[in-house]
Coordinates of C-alpha atoms in Angstrom, one line a residue:
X82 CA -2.7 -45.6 -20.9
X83 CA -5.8 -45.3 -18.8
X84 CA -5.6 -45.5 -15.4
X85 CA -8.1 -47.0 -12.6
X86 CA -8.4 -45.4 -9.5
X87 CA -5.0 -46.9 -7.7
X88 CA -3.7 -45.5 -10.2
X89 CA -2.4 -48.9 -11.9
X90 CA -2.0 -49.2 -15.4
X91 CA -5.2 -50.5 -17.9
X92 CA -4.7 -51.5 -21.3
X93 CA -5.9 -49.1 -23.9
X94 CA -9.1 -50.8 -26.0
X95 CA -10.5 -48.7 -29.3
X96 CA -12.9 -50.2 -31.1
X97 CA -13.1 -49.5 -34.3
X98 CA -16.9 -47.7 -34.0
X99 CA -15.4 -45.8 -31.5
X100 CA -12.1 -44.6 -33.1
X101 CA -12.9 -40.9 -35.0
X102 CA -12.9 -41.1 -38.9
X103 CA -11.4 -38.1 -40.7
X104 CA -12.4 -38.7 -44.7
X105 CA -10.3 -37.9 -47.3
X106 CA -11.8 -36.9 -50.7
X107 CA -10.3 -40.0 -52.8
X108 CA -12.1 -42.1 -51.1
X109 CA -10.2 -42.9 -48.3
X110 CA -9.3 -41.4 -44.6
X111 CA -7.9 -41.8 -41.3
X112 CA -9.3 -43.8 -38.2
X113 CA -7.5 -42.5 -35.3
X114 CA -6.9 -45.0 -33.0
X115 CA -3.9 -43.7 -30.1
X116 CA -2.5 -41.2 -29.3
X117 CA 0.3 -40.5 -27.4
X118 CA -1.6 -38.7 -24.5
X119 CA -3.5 -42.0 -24.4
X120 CA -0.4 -44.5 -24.3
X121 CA 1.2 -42.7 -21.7
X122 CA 4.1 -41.4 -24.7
X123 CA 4.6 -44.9 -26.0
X124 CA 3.3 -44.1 -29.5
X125 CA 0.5 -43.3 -31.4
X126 CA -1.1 -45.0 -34.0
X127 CA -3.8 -44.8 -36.8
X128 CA -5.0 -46.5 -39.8
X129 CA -5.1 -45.2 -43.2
X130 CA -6.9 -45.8 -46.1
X131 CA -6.1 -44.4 -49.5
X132 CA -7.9 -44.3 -53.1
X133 CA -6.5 -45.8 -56.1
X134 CA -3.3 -44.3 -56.3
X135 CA -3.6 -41.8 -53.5
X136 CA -1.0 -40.2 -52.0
X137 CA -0.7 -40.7 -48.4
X138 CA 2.0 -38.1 -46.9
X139 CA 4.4 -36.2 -49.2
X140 CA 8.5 -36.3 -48.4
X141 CA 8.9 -35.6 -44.3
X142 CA 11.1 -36.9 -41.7
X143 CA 10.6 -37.2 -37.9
X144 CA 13.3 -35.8 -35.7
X145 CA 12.2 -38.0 -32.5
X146 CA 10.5 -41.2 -33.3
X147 CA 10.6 -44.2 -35.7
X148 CA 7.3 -44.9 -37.6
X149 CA 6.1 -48.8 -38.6
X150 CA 3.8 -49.5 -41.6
X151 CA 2.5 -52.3 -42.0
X152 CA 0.3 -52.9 -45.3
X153 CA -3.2 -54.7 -44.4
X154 CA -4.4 -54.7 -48.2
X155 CA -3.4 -53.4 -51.4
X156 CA 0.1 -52.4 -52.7
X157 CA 1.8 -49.1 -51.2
X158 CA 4.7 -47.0 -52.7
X159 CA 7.6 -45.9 -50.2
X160 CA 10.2 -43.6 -50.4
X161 CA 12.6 -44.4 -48.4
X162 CA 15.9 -42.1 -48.2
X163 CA 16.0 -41.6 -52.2
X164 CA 15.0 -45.2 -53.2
X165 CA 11.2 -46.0 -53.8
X166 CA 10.1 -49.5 -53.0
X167 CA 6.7 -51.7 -53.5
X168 CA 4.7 -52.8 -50.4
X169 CA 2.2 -55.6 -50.8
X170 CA 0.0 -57.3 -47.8
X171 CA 1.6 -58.4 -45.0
X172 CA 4.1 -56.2 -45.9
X173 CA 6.6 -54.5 -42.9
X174 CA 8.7 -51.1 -43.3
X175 CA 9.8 -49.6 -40.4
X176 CA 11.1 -46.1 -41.0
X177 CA 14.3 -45.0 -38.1
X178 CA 14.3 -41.2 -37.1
X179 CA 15.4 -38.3 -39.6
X180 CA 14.7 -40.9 -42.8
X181 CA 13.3 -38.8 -45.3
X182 CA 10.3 -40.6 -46.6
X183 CA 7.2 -40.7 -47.8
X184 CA 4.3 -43.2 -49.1
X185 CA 1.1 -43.6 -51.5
X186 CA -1.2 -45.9 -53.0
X187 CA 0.4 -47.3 -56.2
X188 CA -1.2 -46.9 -59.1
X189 CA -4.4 -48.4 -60.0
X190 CA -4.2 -50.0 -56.3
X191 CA -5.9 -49.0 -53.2
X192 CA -4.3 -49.8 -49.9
X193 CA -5.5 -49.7 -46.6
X194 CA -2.1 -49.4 -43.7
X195 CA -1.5 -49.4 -40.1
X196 CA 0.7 -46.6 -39.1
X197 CA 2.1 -46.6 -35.5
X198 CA 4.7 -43.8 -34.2
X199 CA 7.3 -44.3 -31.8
X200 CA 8.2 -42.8 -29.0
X201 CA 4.4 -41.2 -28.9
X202 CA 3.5 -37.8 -30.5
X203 CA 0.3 -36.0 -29.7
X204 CA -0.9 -35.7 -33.6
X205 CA -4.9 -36.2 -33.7
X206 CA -4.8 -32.5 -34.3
X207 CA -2.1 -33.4 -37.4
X208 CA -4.6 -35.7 -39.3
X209 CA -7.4 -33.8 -38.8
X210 CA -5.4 -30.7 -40.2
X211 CA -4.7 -32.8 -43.6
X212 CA -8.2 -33.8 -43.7
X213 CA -9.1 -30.5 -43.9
X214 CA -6.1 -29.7 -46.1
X215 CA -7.7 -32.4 -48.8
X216 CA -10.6 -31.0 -48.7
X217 CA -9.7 -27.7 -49.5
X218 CA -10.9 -26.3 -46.5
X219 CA -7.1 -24.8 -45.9
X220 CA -3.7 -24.6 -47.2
X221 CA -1.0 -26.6 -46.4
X222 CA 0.7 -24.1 -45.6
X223 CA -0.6 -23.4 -42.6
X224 CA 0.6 -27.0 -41.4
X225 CA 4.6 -25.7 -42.2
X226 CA 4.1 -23.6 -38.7
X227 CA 3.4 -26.9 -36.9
X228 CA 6.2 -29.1 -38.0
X229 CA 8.2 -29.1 -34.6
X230 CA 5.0 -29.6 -32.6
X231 CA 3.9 -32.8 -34.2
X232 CA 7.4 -33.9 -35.2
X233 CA 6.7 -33.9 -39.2
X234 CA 9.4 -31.9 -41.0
X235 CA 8.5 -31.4 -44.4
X236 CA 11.3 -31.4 -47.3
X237 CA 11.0 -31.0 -50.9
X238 CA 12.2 -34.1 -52.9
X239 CA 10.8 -33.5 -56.4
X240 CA 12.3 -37.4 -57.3
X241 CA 9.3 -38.7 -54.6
X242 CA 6.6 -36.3 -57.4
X243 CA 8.9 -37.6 -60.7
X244 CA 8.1 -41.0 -59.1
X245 CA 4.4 -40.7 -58.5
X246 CA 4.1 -39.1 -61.7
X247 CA 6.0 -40.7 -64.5

């Protein structure tokens, strides 16, 4: 939250102009709207946009806070604790603390999603780490040494890849 000078709580406006774009190479990328240094904790939140059949974050839980998706356009694959599940627009999933999940674009569909994370983590730094991941521009394993930090712990369900594959 943004504070005036008697120190009084402001609400937090971001534009969409204003709001940094990182790009993915599929076509898509993330506008960072909030984050958590910004809401005072609250949350954090961003919008994604994927490429036909994109992935948007392999299998990861969060230890501390529950993360909302909500589908603007297009259809969006979850996996949800071992079960994957269609999205369509106007669509709600909200994802409780140390589900293992993850989400893409399904097949032959772009999608477009507002992602909000609850209680805040500080994780512009996150996104703009994958953004450089998907461009090649480093390896993903340098984001393994972060996982505590910005509350993503990675886990290797080869079911989520089986799904998005076959």
């Amino acid at each position: 939250m943004v504070r005036d000078a008697d120190n009084t709580k402001e609400a937090l406006i971001v534009r969409s102009e204003e709001a940094e774009y990182v790009p993915l190479p599929h076509g898509g990328g993330f506008r960072l709207l909030a984050d958590a240094s910004a809401t005072g904790g609250a949350l954090g939140a961003n919008r994604l946009t994927l490429g036909a059949g994109a992935d948007g974050a392999r299998p990861h839980y969060h230890a501390l806070s529950s993360e909302l998706f909500y589908v603007l356009c297009g259809t969006v694959e979850f996996f949800l604790d071992d079960e994957v599940t269609s999205v369509g627009p106007g669509g709600l999933v909200v994802v409780p603390p140390r589900m293992p999940h993850a989400f893409g674009a399904a097949p032959g569909s772009t999608a477009d999603l507002l992602a909000v994370l609850t209680p805040g983590i500080d994780r512009f730094g996150y996104f703009r780490a994958l953004g450089r991941i998907q461009h090649g521009l480093d390896s993903f394993d340098s984001l393994k040494a972060e996982q505590a930090r910005y509350d993503v712990h990675f886990l290797d369900i080869p079911a989520w890849q089986s799904a998005r594959t076959g």
